[in-house]
Coordinates of C-alpha atoms in Angstrom, one line a residue:
M577 CA -11.2 85.9 3.0
I578 CA -9.2 82.6 2.7
K579 CA -9.8 82.5 -1.1
V580 CA -8.8 86.2 -1.5
F581 CA -5.6 86.0 0.6
S582 CA -4.5 82.7 -0.9
R583 CA -4.4 84.3 -4.3
S584 CA -2.0 87.0 -3.1
K585 CA 1.6 85.8 -3.2
K586 CA 2.6 88.8 -1.1
V587 CA 0.3 87.8 1.7
T588 CA 1.2 84.0 1.6
K589 CA 4.9 84.4 1.0
K590 CA 5.7 87.5 3.2
V591 CA 2.9 88.7 5.5
I592 CA 1.7 85.4 7.0
P593 CA 5.3 84.0 7.5
K594 CA 6.4 87.3 9.1
L595 CA 3.4 87.2 11.5
Y596 CA 4.0 83.5 12.3
K597 CA 7.8 83.9 12.9
K598 CA 7.1 86.7 15.3
E599 CA 5.2 84.2 17.5
L600 CA 7.5 81.2 16.8
T601 CA 10.5 82.1 19.0
P602 CA 8.4 83.0 22.0
F603 CA 6.5 79.7 21.7
E604 CA 9.7 77.6 21.4
K605 CA 10.9 79.3 24.7
S606 CA 7.5 78.9 26.4
D607 CA 6.4 76.5 29.2
T608 CA 4.0 74.9 26.8
N609 CA 6.8 73.8 24.4
M610 CA 8.8 72.6 27.4
L611 CA 5.9 70.5 28.5
R612 CA 5.4 69.2 25.0
S613 CA 9.1 68.3 24.8
V614 CA 9.0 66.4 28.2
A615 CA 6.0 64.5 26.9
V616 CA 7.9 63.5 23.7
Y617 CA 10.9 62.5 25.8
Y618 CA 8.8 60.1 27.9
S619 CA 6.6 58.8 25.1
G620 CA 6.6 55.0 25.2
G621 CA 9.1 55.0 28.1
V622 CA 12.3 57.0 28.2
M623 CA 13.9 58.1 24.9
G624 CA 17.4 58.7 26.2
K625 CA 19.9 61.3 25.0
R626 CA 20.7 59.9 21.5
K627 CA 17.1 59.1 20.5
Y628 CA 15.7 62.4 21.7
R629 CA 18.4 64.4 19.8
A630 CA 17.6 62.4 16.7
T631 CA 13.9 63.1 17.1
Y632 CA 14.7 66.8 17.7
R633 CA 16.7 67.0 14.5
D634 CA 14.5 64.9 12.3
S635 CA 11.3 66.7 13.3
S636 CA 12.7 70.1 12.5
Y637 CA 15.5 69.8 9.9
A638 CA 16.0 68.1 6.5
K639 CA 19.2 67.6 4.5
N640 CA 19.6 69.7 1.4
N641 CA 23.0 69.4 -0.4
S642 CA 24.6 68.2 2.9
K643 CA 23.2 71.2 4.7
A644 CA 20.6 71.1 7.4
V645 CA 17.5 73.2 6.5
R646 CA 14.5 74.0 8.6
I647 CA 11.4 72.1 7.6
A648 CA 8.7 74.7 6.6
V649 CA 5.1 74.8 5.3
N650 CA 4.4 77.8 3.2
S651 CA 7.6 79.4 4.4
C652 CA 6.5 78.8 8.0
P653 CA 9.1 76.7 10.0
L654 CA 7.8 73.9 12.2
P655 CA 8.3 74.7 15.9
R656 CA 11.3 73.0 17.3
L657 CA 11.4 70.9 20.5
V658 CA 13.4 72.1 23.4
P659 CA 17.1 71.2 22.9
Y660 CA 18.3 68.3 25.1
N661 CA 20.9 70.4 27.0
K662 CA 18.0 72.6 28.2
L663 CA 15.4 69.8 28.6
M664 CA 17.3 67.7 31.1
P665 CA 18.0 70.5 33.6
F666 CA 14.3 71.2 33.6
I667 CA 13.4 67.6 34.2
K668 CA 15.9 67.3 37.0
S669 CA 14.4 70.4 38.6
I670 CA 10.9 68.8 38.9
D671 CA 10.2 68.2 42.6
I672 CA 9.5 64.5 43.1
G673 CA 9.6 64.6 46.9
Q674 CA 12.2 63.5 49.4
L675 CA 14.2 60.3 48.6
Y676 CA 16.3 58.4 51.1
S677 CA 19.5 56.5 50.4
V678 CA 19.4 52.7 51.2
R679 CA 23.1 52.7 51.8
D680 CA 23.1 55.7 54.2
T681 CA 20.0 54.8 56.3
L682 CA 19.6 51.0 56.1
C683 CA 23.1 49.6 55.8
Y684 CA 24.7 50.8 59.0
D685 CA 27.1 48.3 60.8
L686 CA 27.0 45.9 57.8
E687 CA 30.0 44.5 56.0
E688 CA 30.7 46.1 52.6
E689 CA 29.5 43.1 50.6
E690 CA 26.2 43.2 52.5
K691 CA 25.5 46.9 51.7
A692 CA 23.2 47.9 48.9
D693 CA 22.7 50.9 46.7
G694 CA 19.2 52.1 46.3
M695 CA 16.5 54.7 47.2
Y696 CA 13.2 54.8 48.9
S697 CA 10.5 57.3 49.7
E698 CA 8.3 57.7 52.7
V699 CA 5.1 55.7 52.2
K700 CA 3.0 58.5 53.7
Q701 CA 4.4 61.0 51.2
L702 CA 3.7 58.7 48.3
L703 CA 0.2 57.9 49.4
L704 CA -0.8 61.5 49.8
S705 CA 0.5 62.2 46.3
L706 CA -1.5 59.3 44.8
A707 CA -4.6 60.3 46.7
K708 CA -4.4 63.9 45.4
F709 CA -3.7 62.6 41.8
Y710 CA -6.6 60.2 41.7
L711 CA -9.1 62.5 43.3
S712 CA -8.1 65.3 40.8
Q713 CA -8.6 63.2 37.7
S714 CA -12.1 62.8 36.5
R715 CA -11.2 59.9 34.2
Y716 CA -10.9 57.6 37.2
Q717 CA -14.1 56.0 38.5
L718 CA -13.0 55.4 42.1
I719 CA -14.6 52.6 44.0
W720 CA -15.4 53.2 47.7
F721 CA -15.5 49.7 49.2
Q722 CA -18.3 49.1 51.7
G723 CA -19.4 52.7 51.4
Q724 CA -16.2 54.0 53.0
V725 CA -16.0 57.2 50.9
N726 CA -12.4 58.7 50.6
T727 CA -10.9 55.6 52.3
F728 CA -8.1 54.3 50.0
H729 CA -7.3 50.6 50.2
V730 CA -3.6 50.2 49.6
S731 CA -1.9 47.2 47.9
L732 CA 1.7 46.7 48.9
G733 CA 4.2 44.1 47.6
G734 CA 7.8 43.5 46.6
D735 CA 9.7 41.3 44.1
G736 CA 12.9 41.0 42.2
A737 CA 13.3 43.5 39.3
P738 CA 14.7 42.0 36.1
F739 CA 17.9 44.0 35.6
G740 CA 19.8 41.2 33.9
K741 CA 21.3 37.8 34.7
D742 CA 24.1 39.1 36.9
D743 CA 22.4 42.3 38.2
T744 CA 20.3 41.6 41.3
A745 CA 17.6 44.1 42.2
C746 CA 14.5 44.4 44.4
A747 CA 11.6 46.7 44.1
W748 CA 8.6 47.4 46.3
L749 CA 5.5 48.8 44.7
V750 CA 2.3 50.6 45.9
S751 CA -1.1 50.8 44.3
L752 CA -4.6 51.8 45.3
L753 CA -7.3 49.1 44.9
N754 CA -10.0 51.8 44.6
I755 CA -9.1 52.3 40.9
G756 CA -10.5 48.8 40.2
R757 CA -9.2 47.1 37.0
G758 CA -6.5 49.8 36.7
V759 CA -4.6 48.2 39.5
L760 CA -3.6 45.4 37.0
S761 CA -1.8 48.0 34.8
S762 CA 1.9 48.7 35.1
N763 CA 1.0 52.4 34.9
E764 CA -0.9 52.3 38.2
N765 CA 1.8 50.6 40.3
F766 CA 4.3 53.0 41.9
L767 CA 7.8 52.6 43.2
L768 CA 8.3 52.8 47.0
F769 CA 11.6 51.1 47.4
G770 CA 14.3 50.1 44.9
A771 CA 17.8 48.7 45.5
N772 CA 20.5 46.4 44.1
C773 CA 20.0 43.6 46.5
K774 CA 18.0 40.3 47.0
E775 CA 14.5 40.4 48.2
D776 CA 15.3 38.9 51.7
C777 CA 18.5 40.8 52.5
V778 CA 19.2 42.8 55.7
P779 CA 18.5 46.3 54.2
V780 CA 15.1 45.1 53.0
S781 CA 14.3 43.7 56.4
R782 CA 15.2 47.0 58.0
F783 CA 13.1 48.8 55.5
L784 CA 10.1 46.6 56.4
V785 CA 10.6 47.3 60.1
K786 CA 10.3 51.1 59.3
L787 CA 7.5 50.5 56.9
V788 CA 5.4 48.5 59.4
S789 CA 5.8 51.3 62.0
D790 CA 4.8 53.9 59.4
I791 CA 1.8 51.9 58.4
S792 CA 0.6 51.6 62.0
E793 CA 0.7 55.3 62.3
I794 CA -0.9 56.1 58.9
E795 CA -3.9 53.8 59.5
K796 CA -4.8 55.7 62.8
N797 CA -5.0 59.1 61.2
T798 CA -7.0 61.1 58.7
Y799 CA -5.2 63.4 56.2
S800 CA -6.2 66.4 54.2
V801 CA -5.3 66.7 50.6
D802 CA -5.9 69.5 48.1
C803 CA -8.2 68.4 45.3
C804 CA -8.6 71.1 42.7
G805 CA -8.6 73.8 45.4
V806 CA -10.9 71.9 47.7
S807 CA -9.6 70.2 50.9
V808 CA -10.6 66.5 51.1
D809 CA -10.1 64.3 54.2
V810 CA -8.8 60.9 53.3
K811 CA -7.9 57.7 55.1
F812 CA -5.7 54.8 54.2
C813 CA -6.1 51.1 54.9
F814 CA -3.3 48.6 53.9
S815 CA -5.5 45.8 52.6
E816 CA -3.5 43.5 50.4
L817 CA 0.0 42.0 50.0
P818 CA 0.2 40.7 46.4
N819 CA 3.4 38.7 46.4
D820 CA 4.5 35.4 45.1
M821 CA 4.9 32.5 47.6
K822 CA 8.6 32.9 48.0
M823 CA 8.3 36.5 49.0
L824 CA 5.3 35.7 51.3
C825 CA 7.5 33.2 53.1
F826 CA 10.1 35.9 53.8
L827 CA 7.4 38.5 54.9
A828 CA 5.9 35.9 57.2
G829 CA 9.2 34.8 58.7
E830 CA 8.7 31.3 57.5
L831 CA 10.7 28.4 56.1
S832 CA 10.7 27.9 52.4
N833 CA 7.9 26.2 50.5
S834 CA 9.8 23.0 50.5
A835 CA 9.3 22.6 54.3
T836 CA 7.1 20.0 55.8
Y837 CA 4.4 22.6 56.4
F838 CA 4.5 24.3 53.1
S839 CA 1.7 26.9 53.1
T840 CA 1.7 30.5 54.3
F841 CA -2.1 30.3 54.5
A842 CA -2.8 27.1 56.4
D843 CA -1.4 24.5 58.8
V844 CA -1.3 21.8 56.1
S845 CA 1.7 19.5 55.8
T846 CA 3.0 17.1 53.2
A847 CA 1.6 14.3 55.3
T848 CA -2.0 15.6 55.3
M849 CA -2.3 17.4 52.0
N850 CA -3.5 14.2 50.2
E851 CA -6.7 14.0 52.3
L852 CA -9.5 13.9 49.7
D853 CA -12.3 15.1 52.0
G854 CA -10.2 17.6 53.9
T855 CA -11.6 21.1 54.4
F856 CA -10.1 24.6 55.1
G857 CA -11.6 27.3 57.3
S858 CA -11.6 28.9 60.7
N859 CA -14.9 27.8 62.2
G860 CA -13.3 25.0 64.2
N861 CA -14.2 21.7 62.6
E862 CA -12.0 22.0 59.5
T863 CA -9.1 19.8 58.7
W864 CA -6.8 22.8 58.0
K865 CA -7.0 26.2 59.6
P866 CA -5.2 29.6 59.0
W867 CA -2.2 30.3 61.0
K868 CA -2.8 32.5 64.1
Y869 CA -0.6 35.5 64.5
E870 CA -0.1 34.8 68.2
S871 CA 1.0 31.3 67.4
R872 CA 3.5 32.6 64.8
V873 CA 5.1 34.9 67.4
D874 CA 5.2 32.2 70.1
I875 CA 6.9 29.6 67.8
A876 CA 9.4 32.3 66.6
N877 CA 10.3 33.0 70.2
Q878 CA 10.8 29.3 70.9
V879 CA 13.0 28.9 67.8
D880 CA 15.1 31.9 68.9
K881 CA 15.7 30.3 72.3
F882 CA 16.6 27.0 70.6
K883 CA 19.1 28.7 68.3
K884 CA 20.8 30.2 71.3
S885 CA 21.2 26.8 72.9
L886 CA 22.6 25.4 69.6
A887 CA 25.2 28.3 69.5
K888 CA 26.9 26.7 72.5
Q889 CA 27.4 23.4 70.7
K890 CA 30.2 22.6 68.4
I891 CA 28.4 21.3 65.4
S892 CA 28.6 21.9 61.6
E893 CA 26.4 24.6 60.0
S894 CA 24.4 21.9 58.0
T895 CA 23.7 19.9 61.2
R896 CA 22.7 23.1 63.0
R897 CA 20.3 23.9 60.2
T898 CA 18.8 20.4 60.2
K899 CA 18.2 20.6 63.9
I900 CA 16.4 23.9 63.6
T901 CA 14.1 22.8 60.8
N902 CA 13.3 19.6 62.7
F903 CA 12.5 21.6 65.8
I904 CA 10.1 23.8 63.9
A905 CA 8.4 20.8 62.2
Q906 CA 8.0 19.0 65.5
R907 CA 5.9 22.0 66.6
H908 CA 3.7 21.5 63.6
S909 CA 4.8 24.9 62.2
R910 CA 6.9 26.6 59.5
Q911 CA 7.6 29.7 61.6
E912 CA 11.3 30.6 62.1
F913 CA 11.2 34.4 62.7
K914 CA 8.5 36.9 63.7
P915 CA 6.7 38.1 60.6
A916 CA 8.6 40.9 58.9
V917 CA 5.3 42.8 58.2
G918 CA 3.7 42.1 61.6
K919 CA 0.0 41.5 61.7
L920 CA -0.3 42.6 58.1
I921 CA 0.5 39.0 57.1
D922 CA -3.0 38.0 58.2
R923 CA -4.4 40.2 55.3
A924 CA -2.5 38.4 52.6
H925 CA -4.4 36.5 49.9
V926 CA -3.0 34.1 47.3
D927 CA -1.8 35.7 44.0
P928 CA -3.7 34.1 41.1
L929 CA -1.0 34.9 38.4
H930 CA 1.8 32.8 39.8
L931 CA -0.6 30.1 40.9
K932 CA -2.0 29.8 37.4
N933 CA 1.4 29.7 35.8
N934 CA 2.7 27.0 38.2
A935 CA -0.4 24.9 37.7
C936 CA -0.1 25.1 33.9
A937 CA 3.6 24.2 34.1
L938 CA 2.7 21.1 36.3
V939 CA 0.0 19.7 34.0
H940 CA 2.1 20.3 30.9
R941 CA 5.0 18.4 32.5
Q942 CA 2.7 15.5 33.2
L943 CA 1.5 15.5 29.6
L944 CA 5.0 15.8 28.2
N945 CA 6.2 12.9 30.3
E946 CA 3.4 10.7 29.0
V947 CA 4.1 11.7 25.4
I948 CA 7.8 10.8 25.8
A949 CA 6.9 7.5 27.3
M950 CA 4.4 6.8 24.5
S951 CA 7.0 7.6 21.8
K952 CA 9.4 4.8 22.9
L953 CA 12.4 6.6 21.4
S954 CA 15.4 4.4 20.8
N955 CA 18.8 5.1 22.4
D956 CA 20.2 5.9 19.0
I957 CA 18.2 9.1 18.8
K958 CA 20.4 11.8 20.2
F959 CA 18.7 15.0 18.9
F960 CA 15.2 16.1 18.2
L961 CA 16.0 16.3 14.5
Q962 CA 16.4 12.5 14.4
V963 CA 12.9 12.0 15.8
S964 CA 10.4 10.6 13.2
P965 CA 7.6 13.0 12.2
N966 CA 5.2 10.2 12.9
S967 CA 6.4 9.9 16.5
H968 CA 4.1 11.1 19.3
F969 CA 6.8 13.4 20.5
H970 CA 7.2 15.1 17.1
R971 CA 3.5 15.4 16.6
Y972 CA 3.2 17.0 20.1
V973 CA 5.9 19.6 19.4
T974 CA 4.4 20.4 16.0
A975 CA 1.0 20.9 17.7
M976 CA 2.6 23.3 20.2
R977 CA 3.9 25.4 17.4
K978 CA 0.5 25.5 15.7
C979 CA -1.0 26.7 18.9
G980 CA 1.4 29.6 19.3
L981 CA 3.5 27.9 21.9
S982 CA 6.7 28.2 19.9
R983 CA 8.8 29.4 22.8
L984 CA 7.7 26.5 24.9
A985 CA 8.4 24.1 21.9
K986 CA 11.9 25.5 21.6
R987 CA 12.6 24.9 25.3
V988 CA 11.3 21.3 25.0
I989 CA 13.5 20.6 22.0
K990 CA 16.5 22.1 23.9
W991 CA 15.8 20.0 26.9
F992 CA 15.5 16.9 24.8
D993 CA 18.8 17.6 23.0
E994 CA 20.6 18.2 26.3
T995 CA 19.1 15.4 28.4
K996 CA 17.6 12.9 25.9
A997 CA 14.6 13.0 28.3
N998 CA 16.5 10.6 30.5
G999 CA 16.4 11.5 34.2
K1000 CA 16.4 15.3 34.3
Q1001 CA 12.9 16.6 34.6
F1002 CA 11.7 19.3 32.2
E1003 CA 11.7 22.7 33.9
Y1004 CA 10.2 25.8 32.4
R1005 CA 8.8 28.9 34.0
F1006 CA 5.4 29.6 32.3
T1007 CA 4.6 33.2 31.6
G1008 CA 1.0 34.6 31.6
K1009 CA 1.0 34.3 27.8
D1010 CA 2.2 30.7 27.8
S1011 CA -0.5 29.8 30.4
R1012 CA -3.3 31.4 28.4
L1013 CA -2.3 29.8 25.1
F1014 CA -1.9 26.4 26.8
L1015 CA -5.4 26.6 28.5
L1016 CA -6.9 27.7 25.2
H1017 CA -5.4 24.8 23.2
F1018 CA -4.7 22.0 25.6
M1019 CA -7.2 19.7 23.9
S1020 CA -5.6 20.3 20.5
L1021 CA -2.3 19.2 22.0
I1022 CA -3.8 16.1 23.5
S1023 CA -5.8 15.1 20.4
A1024 CA -2.6 15.3 18.4
V1025 CA -1.3 12.2 20.2
E1026 CA -4.5 10.6 21.5
S1027 CA -5.6 9.3 18.1
R1028 CA -2.5 7.1 17.9
A1029 CA -2.3 6.1 21.5
N1030 CA -2.5 2.4 22.4
P1031 CA -5.7 1.3 24.1
G1032 CA -5.4 0.8 27.8
R1033 CA -3.1 2.9 30.0
E1034 CA -1.9 5.3 27.2
V1035 CA -5.4 6.3 26.1
T1036 CA -6.7 6.4 29.7
I1037 CA -4.0 8.7 31.1
L1038 CA -4.4 11.1 28.2
H1039 CA -8.2 11.3 29.0
V1040 CA -7.4 11.9 32.7
I1041 CA -5.0 14.8 31.8
A1042 CA -7.7 16.2 29.5
Y1043 CA -10.2 16.2 32.3
I1044 CA -7.7 17.9 34.7
C1045 CA -6.8 20.5 32.1
L1046 CA -10.5 21.3 31.6
C1047 CA -11.0 21.7 35.3
L1048 CA -7.9 23.9 35.5
R1049 CA -9.0 26.1 32.6
D1050 CA -12.4 26.7 34.2
C1051 CA -10.7 27.4 37.6
V1052 CA -8.4 29.9 36.1
S1053 CA -11.1 31.6 34.2
L1054 CA -13.0 32.2 37.5
F1055 CA -10.2 32.9 40.0
S1056 CA -8.4 35.4 37.6
R1057 CA -11.5 37.6 37.3
L1058 CA -12.0 41.0 38.7
E1059 CA -15.8 41.0 38.4
I1060 CA -17.4 37.8 39.8
T1061 CA -20.9 36.9 41.1
D1062 CA -21.8 34.9 44.1
E1063 CA -23.0 32.1 41.9
Q1064 CA -19.6 32.0 40.1
V1065 CA -17.8 31.9 43.5
S1066 CA -19.8 28.8 44.4
E1067 CA -19.1 27.3 41.0
L1068 CA -15.4 28.0 41.5
K1069 CA -15.4 26.0 44.8
A1070 CA -16.9 23.0 43.0
I1071 CA -14.5 23.1 40.1
C1072 CA -11.5 23.6 42.4
T1073 CA -12.6 20.5 44.4
R1074 CA -12.8 18.4 41.3
Y1075 CA -9.4 19.6 40.1
F1076 CA -7.8 18.7 43.5
R1077 CA -9.5 15.3 43.7
A1078 CA -8.6 14.3 40.2
N1079 CA -4.9 15.1 40.8
A1080 CA -5.0 13.3 44.2
I1081 CA -6.5 10.1 42.7
F1082 CA -4.7 9.8 39.4
F1083 CA -1.4 11.7 40.0
H1084 CA -0.2 13.4 43.2
V1085 CA -0.9 16.5 45.2
N1086 CA 1.8 19.2 45.4
P1087 CA 1.5 22.7 47.1
T1088 CA 0.1 24.2 43.9
V1089 CA -2.6 21.6 43.6
W1090 CA -3.6 21.8 47.2
T1091 CA -3.7 25.6 47.1
I1092 CA -6.0 25.7 44.2
G1093 CA -8.2 23.0 45.7
H1094 CA -8.6 24.7 49.1
I1095 CA -7.2 28.2 49.5
V1096 CA -8.4 29.7 46.2
P1097 CA -12.2 29.2 46.9
A1098 CA -11.8 30.5 50.5
H1099 CA -9.8 33.6 49.4
A1100 CA -12.1 34.3 46.4
Q1101 CA -15.1 34.3 48.8
D1102 CA -13.2 36.6 51.2
M1103 CA -12.3 39.0 48.5
K1104 CA -15.9 39.0 47.3
S1105 CA -17.1 39.8 50.8
K1106 CA -14.6 42.6 51.4
Y1107 CA -14.6 44.4 48.0
G1108 CA -17.4 42.9 46.0
L1109 CA -14.7 41.8 43.5
G1110 CA -12.8 38.7 42.7
L1111 CA -9.4 37.3 43.5
G1112 CA -8.1 39.0 40.3
L1113 CA -7.9 42.3 42.3
N1114 CA -4.9 40.7 44.1
S1115 CA -3.1 39.7 40.9
M1116 CA 0.6 40.6 40.4
E1117 CA -0.1 41.1 36.7
G1118 CA 0.5 44.9 36.8
R1119 CA 3.5 44.5 39.1
E1120 CA 5.2 42.0 36.9
A1121 CA 4.7 44.3 33.9
K1122 CA 6.0 47.3 36.1
H1123 CA 9.2 45.5 36.9
V1124 CA 9.9 45.3 33.1
F1125 CA 9.3 49.1 32.9
V1126 CA 11.7 49.6 35.8
S1127 CA 14.3 47.7 33.9
K1128 CA 13.7 49.9 30.8
Y1129 CA 14.0 53.0 33.0
S1130 CA 17.4 51.7 34.2
N1131 CA 18.7 51.6 30.6
N1132 CA 18.7 55.4 30.6
T1133 CA 20.5 55.9 33.9
M1134 CA 24.0 56.1 35.2
F1135 CA 24.9 53.2 37.4
Y1136 CA 26.0 55.3 40.4
S1137 CA 22.7 57.2 40.6
R1138 CA 20.5 54.5 39.0
W1139 CA 17.6 54.4 41.5
E1140 CA 17.4 58.1 42.0
Q1141 CA 17.0 58.5 38.2
I1142 CA 14.5 55.7 38.0
F1143 CA 12.3 57.3 40.7
L1144 CA 12.5 60.6 38.7
H1145 CA 11.6 58.9 35.4
E1146 CA 8.6 57.2 37.0
F1147 CA 7.3 60.3 38.8
V1148 CA 7.5 62.5 35.8
S1149 CA 6.0 60.0 33.3
L1150 CA 3.2 58.6 35.5
L1151 CA 2.2 61.5 37.8
W1152 CA 3.6 64.9 36.7
L1153 CA 2.9 64.6 33.0
R1154 CA -0.5 62.9 33.4
G1155 CA -1.5 65.5 35.9
K1156 CA -0.9 68.1 33.2
G1157 CA -2.9 66.1 30.6
Y1158 CA -0.1 64.5 28.7
N1159 CA 0.9 60.9 27.9
W1160 CA -2.4 59.3 28.9
S1161 CA -3.0 55.8 27.7
N1162 CA -5.6 53.3 28.3
A1163 CA -4.9 50.8 31.1
N1164 CA -3.1 47.9 29.6
S1165 CA -4.3 45.3 32.1
S1166 CA -5.4 42.0 30.6
C1167 CA -9.0 41.4 29.8
L1168 CA -8.3 38.3 27.7
S1169 CA -10.4 35.2 28.2
Y1170 CA -9.1 31.8 29.0
I1171 CA -12.2 30.2 27.4
P1172 CA -11.9 29.8 23.5
K1173 CA -13.9 32.3 21.6
Q1174 CA -15.9 29.6 19.8
V1175 CA -17.0 28.2 23.2
N1176 CA -18.0 31.6 24.6
N1177 CA -20.0 32.2 21.4
S1178 CA -21.7 28.8 21.7
D1179 CA -20.5 27.8 18.2
P1180 CA -22.2 24.4 17.5
A1181 CA -19.1 23.3 15.6
F1182 CA -17.0 23.3 18.8
C1183 CA -17.1 21.4 22.0
N1184 CA -17.0 23.0 25.5
C1185 CA -13.3 21.9 25.7
G1186 CA -12.5 23.9 22.5
L1187 CA -12.0 21.0 20.2
Q1188 CA -14.0 20.8 16.9
K1189 CA -16.9 18.5 16.7
G1190 CA -19.9 17.7 14.4
S1191 CA -22.5 20.5 14.5
T1192 CA -25.1 17.9 15.5
D1193 CA -22.9 16.2 18.2
N1194 CA -23.2 17.3 21.8
K1195 CA -19.5 16.8 22.5
C1196 CA -16.2 16.1 20.8
I1197 CA -14.7 12.7 20.4
I1198 CA -12.7 12.9 23.6
C1199 CA -15.3 14.4 25.9
S1200 CA -17.9 12.0 24.6
N1201 CA -15.7 8.9 25.2
S1202 CA -16.9 6.5 27.8
L1203 CA -13.7 7.1 29.8
R1204 CA -14.9 10.6 30.8
A1205 CA -17.9 9.1 32.7
K1206 CA -15.5 6.8 34.6
I1207 CA -13.1 9.6 35.4
E1208 CA -16.0 11.8 36.8
A1209 CA -17.3 8.8 38.8
S1210 CA -13.8 8.3 40.3
V1211 CA -13.5 11.9 41.3
K1212 CA -16.9 11.8 42.9
E1213 CA -16.4 8.6 44.8
G1214 CA -12.8 9.4 45.7
K1215 CA -11.1 6.3 44.3
N1216 CA -9.7 5.1 41.0
L1217 CA -12.3 3.2 39.1
M1218 CA -10.3 3.1 35.9
S1219 CA -8.6 0.0 34.5
M1220 CA -5.1 1.0 33.2

């Protein structure tokens, strides 16, 4: 029939187009076309008015002698998208649930400069929507921890949203741990609160008071949700608080991380953190123990009374603040207020993402300082362009570029040009990508300068840094994982201990080093016991990526109604459209390894550290050096056995 009809010009030129056009107009006005158009508008984010109109025009019309002509195939015009002026009213009519104004409900009795614009939704409303969505989608393989079927474990955290240098914003996100690896995707983290304010401002504090009250009520009850026409009873447990250390300090009501007692997780101080044989735990005999909630509240009450007594004294604000911090330190605490999230603070685990980035930034700074010292640059050199290509510093920067760390190399050059490496310490906030590239190629960076280092201290310190980097790489590889075995948890504890002791013996211990050495193994073990998964389940990877998406959403909003429109964009793109089968994409959470591919594949031409070696050699020239054995002996015995 196809061959017969295709030979007839009357059929192909008149009959078929006539039949087709009869159905074309109804289709363009149909709900199916509206849904298709909404999906196009939200493909890859939010198109915006100008881009959508251009897509609408270019997908249906072509220029012919300066006149727009419908694009057609065999005289059959292509179906047009819904025009923008009809699309937007439809999108705005989609029910996203009740939103509440931050200014109207959380900024009462505040001065105008303390008020904030933003929106938030009820946590119960959001959780029921998410439970219904995930239960209705067969593509999700939900994990029921410890056999608790239909009990959703909630992950809750807040952070600053990157709206620009002079545009402060804060967003709180909710995700469900039961989706496993998906929790590390920006598409599976959902807005609960968003406002133009700092993370620790009064409106956020008031929101948290309400949130804690709501959580207490939610955890007591069972709720019924409709799943494909079937009623399912579900429960919710707020299990994790993935936040960076700054935010955790605020949530716990504590002093900043620069305080004498610097950790949210343990009663460790700057005076005790260097103890090589110290232990962390809650059995009773450990050097450091977790903070007790009752103790937090008791200290906060004492601080409140002390502040009232200071209010009667005529002293400067700086003196008053010093007295308060000293008062807290004398009580061997860091607690200033009652925890903003109540007893939920006891459920917090360390976030592996920021910890990894901070640790990489630290060891890179140590390496950079040694490279600068080895270079012995004269005072006549004012800019990096004047540095000799044979200099250790120049070779190091060149190696960074070859390893893909070009952004880091640019910042190092800029720092040198501005400071001449004289006094001001190099500061750079490592991203996840920077950390991974550094851990993959640290030995290439070290080998670029080690071969020309002077025997004695220069060579020794480079080998010490190489050992610390290797320990850090193996630590990160294990504590960033989602799937982890009991054997790997035990291995992680041993590697973290070596990393901590090496830093304590040859350099110094800071909060990041101490946390990796003692908190990471304990929290990894706890996560394994609770969920059968690793510390990677608590990573802020998906949340950091989501904040970028929130910023992109804001580009297609009007300032006065920014957050209301952001909530709308998120709901439509991540729940409404996906619930109707559109705009699905694979979870974009990271599965990248921190171990070089050649090492994972046991390539005989590469050493375990990632450096190339002879195929018949057991180790590379650095790992096989006699200094490595002395470094390992020093770490084991707890004292420096090296001669520098």
